[in-house]
Short mmCIF file of C-alpha atoms and ligand atoms in Angstrom, two decimals:
data_model
loop_
_atom_site.label_atom_id
_atom_site.label_comp_id
_atom_site.label_asym_id
_atom_site.label_seq_id
_atom_site.Cartn_x
_atom_site.Cartn_y
_atom_site.Cartn_z
CA MET H 4 -18.56 29.75 -14.50
CA LYS H 5 -15.02 31.09 -14.68
CA TYR H 6 -13.36 31.08 -18.11
CA TYR H 7 -10.70 28.54 -17.10
CA ASP H 8 -13.27 26.18 -15.54
CA LYS H 9 -14.12 25.26 -19.13
CA LEU H 10 -13.01 21.95 -20.56
CA ILE H 11 -9.79 22.14 -22.52
CA PHE H 12 -11.78 21.13 -25.60
CA GLU H 13 -13.95 24.21 -25.18
CA LEU H 14 -10.85 26.43 -25.11
CA SER H 15 -9.64 24.95 -28.40
CA GLN H 16 -9.26 27.19 -31.49
CA ASN H 17 -8.49 25.69 -34.89
CA GLY H 18 -4.84 26.10 -35.83
CA ARG H 19 -3.65 27.32 -32.42
CA CYS H 20 -0.57 25.61 -31.08
CA GLY H 21 1.42 25.69 -27.85
CA CYS H 22 4.81 24.99 -29.36
CA SER H 23 6.71 25.47 -32.58
CA LEU H 24 9.01 22.82 -34.02
CA PRO H 25 11.88 23.59 -36.39
CA ASP H 26 11.47 22.49 -39.99
CA ASN H 27 12.68 18.89 -40.28
CA GLY H 28 14.22 19.42 -43.72
CA PHE H 29 12.47 16.39 -45.25
CA GLY H 30 9.29 18.10 -46.36
CA GLU H 31 5.87 16.57 -45.70
CA THR H 32 5.99 12.89 -44.95
CA SER H 33 3.10 10.84 -46.16
CA CYS H 34 1.46 8.00 -44.33
CA THR H 35 1.31 5.79 -47.37
CA GLU H 36 3.97 3.45 -46.02
CA LEU H 37 1.65 2.46 -43.18
CA PRO H 38 -0.81 -0.34 -43.99
CA THR H 39 -4.23 1.19 -44.57
CA ALA H 40 -5.70 -0.82 -41.71
CA LEU H 41 -3.46 1.14 -39.35
CA GLN H 42 -4.19 4.55 -40.81
CA ARG H 43 -6.71 7.00 -39.34
CA ALA H 44 -9.60 8.03 -41.51
CA GLN H 45 -9.63 11.47 -39.86
CA ALA H 46 -7.19 13.60 -37.93
CA PRO H 47 -7.59 13.14 -34.15
CA GLU H 48 -9.67 15.77 -32.39
CA LEU H 49 -7.01 17.08 -30.07
CA PRO H 50 -7.51 20.38 -28.31
CA GLN H 51 -5.61 23.18 -30.06
CA VAL H 52 -4.53 25.61 -27.38
CA SER H 53 -1.69 27.94 -26.48
CA GLU H 54 0.89 27.20 -23.79
CA PRO H 55 -0.70 29.60 -21.23
CA ASP H 56 -4.05 27.86 -21.80
CA VAL H 57 -2.49 24.46 -21.10
CA VAL H 58 -0.65 25.69 -18.00
CA ARG H 59 -3.75 27.40 -16.59
CA HIS H 60 -5.96 24.43 -17.39
CA TYR H 61 -3.80 21.94 -15.49
CA THR H 62 -2.91 24.31 -12.65
CA ASN H 63 -6.59 25.00 -12.05
CA LEU H 64 -7.42 21.30 -12.25
CA SER H 65 -4.72 20.48 -9.69
CA SER H 66 -6.16 22.99 -7.23
CA MET H 67 -9.59 21.32 -7.37
CA ASN H 68 -8.18 18.30 -5.64
CA PHE H 69 -7.74 17.76 -1.93
CA GLY H 70 -4.40 16.54 -0.60
CA VAL H 71 -2.49 16.28 2.62
CA ASP H 72 -0.58 19.39 1.51
CA THR H 73 -3.80 21.39 1.23
CA GLY H 74 -5.58 20.36 4.41
CA PHE H 75 -6.13 17.98 7.33
CA TYR H 76 -6.82 14.47 6.07
CA PRO H 77 -8.00 12.28 8.98
CA LEU H 78 -8.47 9.05 7.05
CA GLY H 79 -8.86 6.04 9.36
CA SER H 80 -6.93 2.83 8.57
CA CYS H 81 -4.75 4.57 6.02
CA THR H 82 -2.37 6.91 7.90
CA MET H 83 -2.35 10.02 5.73
CA LYS H 84 0.41 11.87 7.52
CA TYR H 85 2.23 14.97 6.37
CA ASN H 86 5.23 14.18 4.19
CA PRO H 87 8.19 16.39 5.06
CA LYS H 88 9.58 18.11 1.99
CA ILE H 89 13.15 17.11 2.81
CA ASN H 90 12.14 13.57 1.79
CA GLU H 91 11.34 14.84 -1.69
CA GLU H 92 14.66 16.64 -1.96
CA ILE H 93 16.58 13.54 -0.96
CA ALA H 94 14.59 11.32 -3.32
CA ALA H 95 15.26 13.78 -6.17
CA LEU H 96 19.06 13.83 -5.80
CA PRO H 97 20.53 13.04 -9.23
CA GLY H 98 22.84 10.39 -7.76
CA PHE H 99 19.71 8.42 -6.88
CA THR H 100 17.38 9.27 -9.76
CA SER H 101 19.87 8.45 -12.50
CA VAL H 102 20.84 4.93 -11.44
CA HIS H 103 19.61 1.99 -13.49
CA PRO H 104 18.60 -1.34 -11.92
CA LEU H 105 20.87 -3.24 -14.30
CA GLN H 106 24.01 -1.27 -13.41
CA PRO H 107 26.89 -3.32 -11.97
CA LEU H 108 26.56 -3.59 -8.21
CA SER H 109 29.96 -1.99 -7.65
CA THR H 110 28.66 1.27 -9.16
CA VAL H 111 25.60 1.56 -6.89
CA MET H 112 27.06 0.91 -3.47
CA GLY H 113 25.38 4.06 -2.13
CA CYS H 114 21.99 2.55 -2.96
CA VAL H 115 22.98 -0.73 -1.35
CA GLN H 116 23.82 1.21 1.78
CA VAL H 117 20.36 2.82 1.71
CA TYR H 118 18.77 -0.66 1.58
CA LYS H 119 20.97 -1.92 4.37
CA GLU H 120 20.40 1.06 6.68
CA LEU H 121 16.65 1.10 6.20
CA SER H 122 16.40 -2.67 6.77
CA ASP H 123 18.45 -2.37 9.94
CA TYR H 124 16.25 0.44 11.27
CA LEU H 125 13.09 -1.51 10.43
CA CYS H 126 14.48 -4.54 12.26
CA SER H 127 15.16 -2.51 15.37
CA ILE H 128 11.77 -0.72 15.22
CA THR H 129 9.80 -3.95 14.75
CA GLY H 130 11.95 -6.58 16.49
CA MET H 131 12.13 -8.79 13.38
CA SER H 132 15.39 -10.38 12.29
CA ALA H 133 15.50 -9.60 8.55
CA PHE H 134 13.60 -7.62 5.91
CA THR H 135 13.01 -7.69 2.18
CA LEU H 136 12.28 -4.30 0.66
CA ASN H 137 11.05 -5.75 -2.64
CA PRO H 138 7.23 -5.62 -2.37
CA PHE H 139 5.53 -2.63 -4.00
CA ALA H 140 2.57 -2.07 -1.67
CA GLY H 141 0.91 -3.23 1.51
CA ALA H 142 -1.21 -5.80 -0.29
CA HIS H 143 1.84 -6.99 -2.24
CA GLY H 144 3.66 -7.35 1.09
CA GLU H 145 0.75 -9.42 2.40
CA LEU H 146 0.94 -11.70 -0.61
CA THR H 147 4.72 -12.03 -0.18
CA GLY H 148 4.29 -12.77 3.53
CA LEU H 149 1.64 -15.41 2.87
CA MET H 150 3.80 -17.00 0.19
CA LEU H 151 6.59 -17.12 2.79
CA MET H 152 4.15 -18.81 5.16
CA LYS H 153 3.21 -21.39 2.54
CA HIS H 154 6.86 -21.89 1.62
CA TYR H 155 7.76 -22.44 5.29
CA HIS H 156 5.20 -25.22 5.72
CA LEU H 157 6.18 -26.89 2.45
CA LEU H 158 9.86 -26.79 3.48
CA HIS H 159 8.80 -28.67 6.60
CA GLY H 160 6.91 -31.20 4.51
CA ASP H 161 3.65 -29.97 5.97
CA VAL H 162 1.23 -30.09 3.04
CA SER H 163 -2.10 -30.16 4.88
CA ARG H 164 -2.11 -26.54 6.07
CA ARG H 165 -4.55 -24.78 3.78
CA LYS H 166 -6.40 -22.40 6.12
CA VAL H 167 -5.61 -18.85 7.17
CA ILE H 168 -7.54 -17.28 10.04
CA VAL H 169 -8.55 -13.62 9.72
CA PRO H 170 -10.48 -11.51 12.27
CA ASP H 171 -13.84 -10.08 11.16
CA SER H 172 -12.53 -6.55 11.70
CA ALA H 173 -9.58 -7.09 9.31
CA HIS H 174 -8.70 -4.76 6.47
CA GLY H 175 -10.23 -6.14 3.26
CA THR H 176 -6.84 -6.87 1.75
CA ASN H 177 -6.16 -9.58 4.40
CA PRO H 178 -8.77 -12.12 3.31
CA ALA H 179 -8.20 -11.10 -0.32
CA SER H 180 -4.43 -11.76 -0.15
CA ALA H 181 -4.97 -15.09 1.61
CA ALA H 182 -7.43 -16.16 -1.09
CA VAL H 183 -5.12 -15.02 -3.91
CA CYS H 184 -2.34 -17.08 -2.29
CA GLY H 185 -4.59 -20.13 -2.49
CA PHE H 186 -5.57 -20.38 1.17
CA GLU H 187 -9.01 -20.98 2.54
CA VAL H 188 -10.04 -17.95 4.63
CA VAL H 189 -11.59 -18.66 8.03
CA GLN H 190 -13.09 -15.76 9.96
CA VAL H 191 -12.73 -15.34 13.71
CA LYS H 192 -15.22 -13.13 15.54
CA SER H 193 -14.62 -10.03 17.61
CA ARG H 194 -15.95 -9.70 21.16
CA PRO H 195 -18.30 -6.80 21.98
CA ASP H 196 -15.25 -4.85 23.20
CA GLY H 197 -13.76 -5.06 19.68
CA ARG H 198 -10.92 -7.53 20.43
CA VAL H 199 -10.47 -10.99 18.90
CA ASP H 200 -12.67 -13.52 20.67
CA VAL H 201 -10.12 -16.07 21.95
CA GLU H 202 -12.89 -18.55 22.79
CA ASP H 203 -14.10 -18.38 19.18
CA LEU H 204 -10.51 -18.84 17.98
CA LYS H 205 -9.62 -21.97 19.98
CA PRO H 206 -11.85 -24.48 18.12
CA LEU H 207 -10.58 -23.20 14.75
CA LEU H 208 -6.98 -24.13 15.48
CA ASP H 209 -5.83 -27.50 14.18
CA GLU H 210 -3.25 -29.09 11.87
CA THR H 211 -4.94 -27.62 8.78
CA VAL H 212 -4.16 -24.05 9.86
CA ALA H 213 -1.20 -22.39 8.12
CA GLY H 214 -1.42 -19.26 10.20
CA MET H 215 -3.37 -16.29 11.41
CA MET H 216 -3.30 -12.71 10.14
CA MET H 217 -3.74 -9.91 12.63
CA THR H 218 -3.15 -6.28 13.05
CA ASN H 219 -2.40 -4.84 16.45
CA PRO H 220 -3.79 -2.36 17.23
CA ASN H 221 -6.66 -3.79 15.24
CA THR H 222 -8.74 -1.99 12.66
CA LEU H 223 -10.85 -0.41 15.41
CA GLY H 224 -7.69 1.19 16.80
CA LEU H 225 -7.73 -1.10 19.84
CA PHE H 226 -4.74 -2.92 21.26
CA GLU H 227 -5.25 -6.69 21.23
CA THR H 228 -4.64 -7.33 24.90
CA GLY H 229 -4.78 -11.11 24.39
CA ILE H 230 -1.94 -11.09 21.86
CA ARG H 231 0.46 -13.25 23.91
CA GLU H 232 -2.17 -15.92 24.42
CA ILE H 233 -3.19 -15.79 20.76
CA ALA H 234 0.46 -16.14 19.65
CA GLN H 235 0.88 -19.11 21.97
CA LEU H 236 -2.28 -20.81 20.67
CA VAL H 237 -1.39 -20.30 17.00
CA HIS H 238 2.17 -21.54 17.53
CA ASP H 239 1.00 -24.54 19.57
CA CYS H 240 -1.04 -25.75 16.60
CA GLY H 241 1.97 -25.33 14.30
CA GLY H 242 0.76 -22.16 12.58
CA LEU H 243 2.56 -18.87 11.98
CA LEU H 244 1.40 -15.46 13.13
CA TYR H 245 1.23 -12.74 10.46
CA TYR H 246 1.23 -9.04 11.33
CA ASP H 247 -0.44 -6.51 9.06
CA GLY H 248 1.83 -3.59 9.93
CA ALA H 249 -0.07 -0.90 8.05
CA ASN H 250 -1.17 0.06 11.57
CA LEU H 251 2.34 0.29 12.99
CA ASN H 252 2.09 4.04 13.54
CA PRO H 253 0.94 4.01 17.20
CA LEU H 254 3.42 1.28 18.16
CA ILE H 255 6.55 2.95 16.83
CA GLY H 256 8.85 3.52 19.77
CA VAL H 257 6.47 1.84 22.24
CA VAL H 258 6.27 -1.93 21.59
CA ARG H 259 7.47 -4.25 18.84
CA PRO H 260 5.48 -6.87 16.90
CA GLY H 261 8.54 -9.16 17.00
CA ASP H 262 8.35 -9.18 20.80
CA MET H 263 4.63 -10.02 20.66
CA GLY H 264 5.40 -13.27 18.85
CA PHE H 265 4.72 -12.36 15.21
CA ASP H 266 6.66 -14.44 12.66
CA ILE H 267 6.04 -12.45 9.48
CA LEU H 268 4.97 -8.86 8.98
CA HIS H 269 4.62 -6.22 6.33
CA LEU H 270 4.93 -2.50 6.83
CA ASN H 271 3.49 0.26 4.69
CA LEU H 272 6.36 2.69 4.22
CA HIS H 273 3.95 4.97 2.36
CA LYS H 274 1.82 5.22 5.49
CA SER H 275 3.86 4.96 8.68
CA PHE H 276 7.08 6.31 7.22
CA SER H 277 5.63 9.04 4.99
CA THR H 278 5.43 9.26 1.19
CA PRO H 279 2.52 10.85 -0.59
CA HIS H 280 0.19 8.02 -1.57
CA GLY H 281 -3.14 9.47 -2.58
CA GLY H 282 -4.80 7.93 -5.61
CA GLY H 283 -3.23 4.52 -5.27
CA GLY H 284 0.51 4.92 -5.32
CA PRO H 285 3.43 4.72 -5.16
CA GLY H 286 4.01 2.43 -2.23
CA ALA H 287 6.40 0.03 -0.58
CA GLY H 288 5.44 -2.94 1.60
CA PRO H 289 8.64 -4.39 3.10
CA VAL H 290 8.27 -7.80 4.70
CA GLY H 291 10.05 -8.77 7.90
CA ILE H 292 10.60 -12.27 9.23
CA SER H 293 11.55 -13.82 12.53
CA GLU H 294 14.54 -16.09 13.07
CA LYS H 295 12.31 -19.12 12.27
CA LEU H 296 12.05 -18.16 8.59
CA LYS H 297 15.67 -17.17 8.15
CA GLY H 298 17.09 -17.66 4.65
CA SER H 299 13.74 -17.74 2.86
CA LEU H 300 13.40 -14.11 1.72
CA PRO H 301 12.80 -13.40 -1.96
CA GLN H 302 15.63 -12.85 -4.42
CA PRO H 303 17.25 -10.69 -5.64
CA ASP H 304 18.53 -9.18 -2.47
CA PHE H 305 21.44 -6.75 -2.54
CA TYR H 306 22.79 -7.06 0.94
CA CYS H 307 21.48 -10.30 2.49
CA GLY H 308 23.04 -12.10 -0.45
CA GLU H 309 22.05 -15.57 -1.57
CA GLN H 310 19.11 -16.91 0.46
CA GLU H 311 19.53 -20.58 1.21
CA PHE H 312 15.81 -21.45 1.04
CA SER H 313 14.54 -18.48 -0.96
CA MET H 314 10.82 -18.45 -1.72
CA GLY H 315 11.66 -17.14 -5.22
CA ARG H 316 11.13 -13.82 -6.90
CA ILE H 317 8.27 -11.41 -6.29
CA SER H 318 9.46 -8.33 -8.14
CA GLY H 319 11.76 -7.57 -11.05
CA PHE H 320 14.26 -5.61 -9.04
CA GLN H 321 14.57 -4.17 -5.56
CA GLY H 322 11.23 -2.51 -4.86
CA ASN H 323 10.17 1.14 -5.15
CA PHE H 324 13.47 2.81 -4.45
CA GLY H 325 12.01 6.34 -4.24
CA VAL H 326 9.70 5.32 -1.40
CA ILE H 327 12.50 3.46 0.37
CA LEU H 328 14.63 6.62 0.23
CA ARG H 329 11.84 8.76 1.65
CA ALA H 330 11.33 6.35 4.54
CA LEU H 331 15.02 6.40 5.39
CA ALA H 332 15.08 10.21 5.16
CA TYR H 333 12.06 10.37 7.49
CA ILE H 334 13.67 8.13 10.10
CA LEU H 335 17.02 9.93 9.93
CA MET H 336 15.40 13.35 10.04
CA LEU H 337 13.55 12.48 13.24
CA GLY H 338 16.45 10.64 14.85
CA ARG H 339 16.24 7.96 17.52
CA GLU H 340 14.70 10.08 20.28
CA ASN H 341 11.94 11.55 18.11
CA VAL H 342 11.10 8.28 16.35
CA LYS H 343 10.30 6.98 19.84
CA LEU H 344 7.65 9.70 20.21
CA LEU H 345 5.73 8.89 17.00
CA GLY H 346 3.44 6.30 18.49
CA SER H 347 2.69 8.28 21.63
CA TYR H 348 1.73 11.44 19.74
CA ALA H 349 -0.42 9.53 17.24
CA THR H 350 -2.22 7.91 20.19
CA LEU H 351 -2.63 11.15 22.10
CA SER H 352 -4.11 12.97 19.08
CA ALA H 353 -6.70 10.24 18.46
CA ASN H 354 -7.79 10.05 22.08
CA TYR H 355 -8.03 13.83 22.29
CA ILE H 356 -10.44 14.06 19.33
CA LYS H 357 -12.44 11.07 20.56
CA VAL H 358 -12.98 12.49 24.05
CA CYS H 359 -13.86 15.96 22.72
CA LEU H 360 -16.53 14.61 20.35
CA LYS H 361 -18.09 11.64 22.10
CA ASP H 362 -20.99 13.66 23.49
CA CYS H 363 -22.27 14.36 19.95
CA TYR H 364 -21.10 11.28 18.04
CA GLU H 365 -21.95 7.69 18.96
CA LEU H 366 -18.90 5.88 20.39
CA PRO H 367 -19.75 2.15 20.33
CA ILE H 368 -16.53 1.06 22.01
CA ASP H 369 -15.55 3.51 24.69
CA SER H 370 -12.04 2.64 25.81
CA VAL H 371 -8.59 4.12 25.35
CA CYS H 372 -7.76 3.80 21.66
CA LYS H 373 -4.47 3.81 19.81
CA HIS H 374 -3.99 5.85 16.62
CA GLU H 375 -7.59 5.72 15.42
CA PHE H 376 -11.14 5.10 16.58
CA VAL H 377 -14.61 4.57 15.15
CA PHE H 378 -17.80 6.53 15.73
CA ASP H 379 -21.11 4.98 14.72
CA GLY H 380 -22.54 8.15 13.19
CA LEU H 381 -24.17 11.03 15.01
CA LYS H 382 -25.53 10.47 18.48
CA ASP H 383 -28.81 12.15 17.61
CA LYS H 384 -30.23 10.05 14.81
CA SER H 385 -33.70 11.67 14.82
CA ASN H 386 -33.18 13.68 11.61
CA GLU H 387 -31.62 10.74 9.76
CA VAL H 388 -28.46 12.64 8.95
CA THR H 389 -26.04 9.90 7.94
CA THR H 390 -22.28 9.44 8.14
CA LEU H 391 -22.13 10.15 4.40
CA ASP H 392 -23.82 13.52 4.99
CA VAL H 393 -21.37 14.42 7.77
CA ALA H 394 -18.44 13.45 5.52
CA LYS H 395 -19.75 15.59 2.66
CA ARG H 396 -20.36 18.56 4.95
CA LEU H 397 -16.78 18.39 6.28
CA LEU H 398 -15.55 19.12 2.74
CA ASP H 399 -17.39 22.46 2.86
CA TYR H 400 -15.29 23.37 5.87
CA GLY H 401 -12.04 22.46 4.13
CA PHE H 402 -11.33 19.13 5.84
CA HIS H 403 -11.05 15.83 4.05
CA ALA H 404 -13.62 13.30 5.21
CA PRO H 405 -12.53 10.45 7.50
CA THR H 406 -12.99 6.86 6.33
CA ILE H 407 -16.71 6.08 6.20
CA TYR H 408 -18.71 2.85 6.34
CA PHE H 409 -15.60 0.90 7.28
CA PRO H 410 -15.07 -1.21 9.33
CA LEU H 411 -18.28 -3.07 8.58
CA LEU H 412 -18.94 -3.82 12.24
CA PHE H 413 -21.20 -0.77 12.62
CA HIS H 414 -23.85 0.69 10.31
CA GLN H 415 -22.60 4.28 10.31
CA SER H 416 -18.86 3.84 10.81
CA LEU H 417 -16.86 7.05 10.81
CA MET H 418 -13.24 6.20 11.32
CA ILE H 419 -10.81 8.91 12.35
CA GLU H 420 -7.00 8.85 12.42
CA PRO H 421 -5.35 12.22 12.99
CA THR H 422 -1.68 11.01 13.01
CA GLU H 423 1.17 12.54 15.00
CA THR H 424 1.92 15.28 12.48
CA GLU H 425 -1.01 17.62 13.25
CA SER H 426 -0.84 20.48 15.73
CA ARG H 427 -3.19 20.98 18.66
CA GLN H 428 -4.68 23.99 16.82
CA THR H 429 -5.58 21.88 13.76
CA LEU H 430 -7.15 19.20 15.94
CA ASP H 431 -9.15 21.87 17.82
CA GLU H 432 -10.40 23.36 14.57
CA PHE H 433 -11.48 19.92 13.34
CA ILE H 434 -13.29 19.26 16.62
CA LYS H 435 -15.04 22.64 16.37
CA VAL H 436 -16.23 21.87 12.83
CA MET H 437 -17.42 18.37 13.76
CA ARG H 438 -19.44 19.90 16.60
CA THR H 439 -20.86 22.55 14.27
CA ILE H 440 -21.98 19.82 11.86
CA ALA H 441 -23.67 17.91 14.69
CA GLU H 442 -25.52 21.11 15.57
CA GLU H 443 -26.49 21.74 11.95
CA ALA H 444 -27.77 18.17 11.71
CA ALA H 445 -30.17 19.01 14.53
CA THR H 446 -31.25 22.46 13.37
CA SER H 447 -30.99 22.42 9.56
CA PRO H 448 -30.67 18.79 8.50
CA ASP H 449 -31.52 19.44 4.83
CA MET H 450 -28.51 21.66 4.49
CA VAL H 451 -26.23 18.86 5.74
CA LYS H 452 -27.98 16.27 3.59
CA SER H 453 -27.40 18.33 0.44
CA ALA H 454 -23.74 19.11 1.21
CA PRO H 455 -21.16 19.81 -0.11
CA HIS H 456 -22.15 23.29 -1.22
CA ASN H 457 -18.82 24.87 -2.15
CA THR H 458 -16.65 22.18 -3.74
CA PRO H 459 -15.94 22.00 -7.51
CA VAL H 460 -18.02 18.80 -7.72
CA ARG H 461 -21.21 18.58 -5.64
CA ARG H 462 -22.76 15.26 -4.67
CA PRO H 463 -22.53 12.72 -7.48
CA ASP H 464 -24.94 9.80 -7.61
CA GLU H 465 -22.63 7.30 -5.93
CA THR H 466 -24.17 4.23 -7.54
CA GLN H 467 -24.24 5.71 -11.03
CA ALA H 468 -20.73 7.09 -10.58
CA ALA H 469 -19.42 3.65 -9.63
CA ARG H 470 -21.31 1.64 -12.27
CA HIS H 471 -21.34 4.04 -15.20
CA PRO H 472 -18.53 6.53 -14.68
CA ILE H 473 -18.44 9.40 -17.16
CA LEU H 474 -14.77 9.75 -17.86
CA LYS H 475 -15.02 12.39 -20.56
CA ALA H 476 -17.33 15.26 -21.33
C1 LIG W 517 -3.61 0.28 3.66
C2 LIG W 517 -3.72 -1.01 4.33
C3 LIG W 517 -3.39 -2.19 3.65
C4 LIG W 517 -3.05 -2.25 2.17
O1 LIG W 517 -1.96 -1.49 1.80
P1 LIG W 517 -1.80 -1.01 0.27
O2 LIG W 517 -0.46 -0.36 0.21
O3 LIG W 517 -2.92 -0.06 0.02
O4 LIG W 517 -1.87 -2.21 -0.60
C5 LIG W 517 -3.45 -3.36 4.36
N1 LIG W 517 -3.84 -3.39 5.65
C6 LIG W 517 -4.17 -2.27 6.33
C7 LIG W 517 -4.59 -2.36 7.78
C8 LIG W 517 -4.14 -1.04 5.70
O5 LIG W 517 -4.49 0.06 6.35
#
């Protein structure tokens, strides 16, 4: 064990201190003014270390982690693309970081312009007619969108619509958001080719349906070829069509959800439009609406002004401004011509990996995919090397694991999304390593099953780690 791999408590020496404060001139203060119930019986056991010890401790800790800045991160369903550093510089400009949300509007017109420009770009990329940038995450956008859906029906005096239809391949947040919004969730099945089963959908559609949530391409990375018919059917029964736009990446510059007939959508700026979002934040989930829902966006809204039929308030102020800035910087940095290439490159990268690996990994749905695709584990299952083992072994080779055991449609799901930001060389290296692991699984399965071998943390007991996490030494 290296000296600085020790816990900071083990480095502690009584009386050592990392800083020195000037004498306060008041002498020792006593705690006697605090009620005894609030006083400590003993001094807290804080580590007593020097400044270099603190710096080395945290610097070493930070390098134990894996991030998109340290390696390829092919997480399916979650678009972990590289975040250009110019975004960070723009978001750190003092003119932006020092504004306060309660400042008079006239003093923050630059920020208002940022909101306006980003909303306009999002409208033209998605084909929607207006956006709110208030929601703080994808799931928060979903909730906002569903509240808009509910609000729309209530405005039309339609009180019987309590159901929301969700495909069985949907991201888990879809049924969760619908339930949180008070809807009854009804599942529609997928066909063997992975698309929504329109025949299964038809009997579900009646006057109790508020709408249907979809993502296109769906969670298997497949384009829903029946989307026009589905939109027609949902609209014919009086429902609205909701688009989960966390999967917008492959569509950018190619087709627009607004043109497919979607009425409400959310985007994940922290996915499709870059912003580091490992570990659960920060995010931004703007919601776009079609002409039908005009005037119902949440308040406050800087540039759309007073909304005639506003659904109300869903956040204190105007969303996560830092993420909004990064998204605008990303779009402007690429420019119109390059933004149009995003979707095509994301699609090309995914298909390239899929084709190069499908002889050693099981490909349950073999058709042209969009930005991501799903393997059902290794093709050769004789040594019982699982998807979890493959994922762990990848870490030994310096790649982050793809999404595993999701979607739930297959037993050994291994879901890969390379994004448009990776070079051909990186993709080739990943393919080479995936092939090596398949070979190892055949020749030395125990080695794969006991991986990872060279990461700071080996293989924790997943069940114990989830149920009884040890958060301190
Ligand atoms: C990531 C994701 C979400 C949820 O977004 P959060 O920002 O994590 O709340 C919803 N749907 C899909 C398809 C996603 O990939």
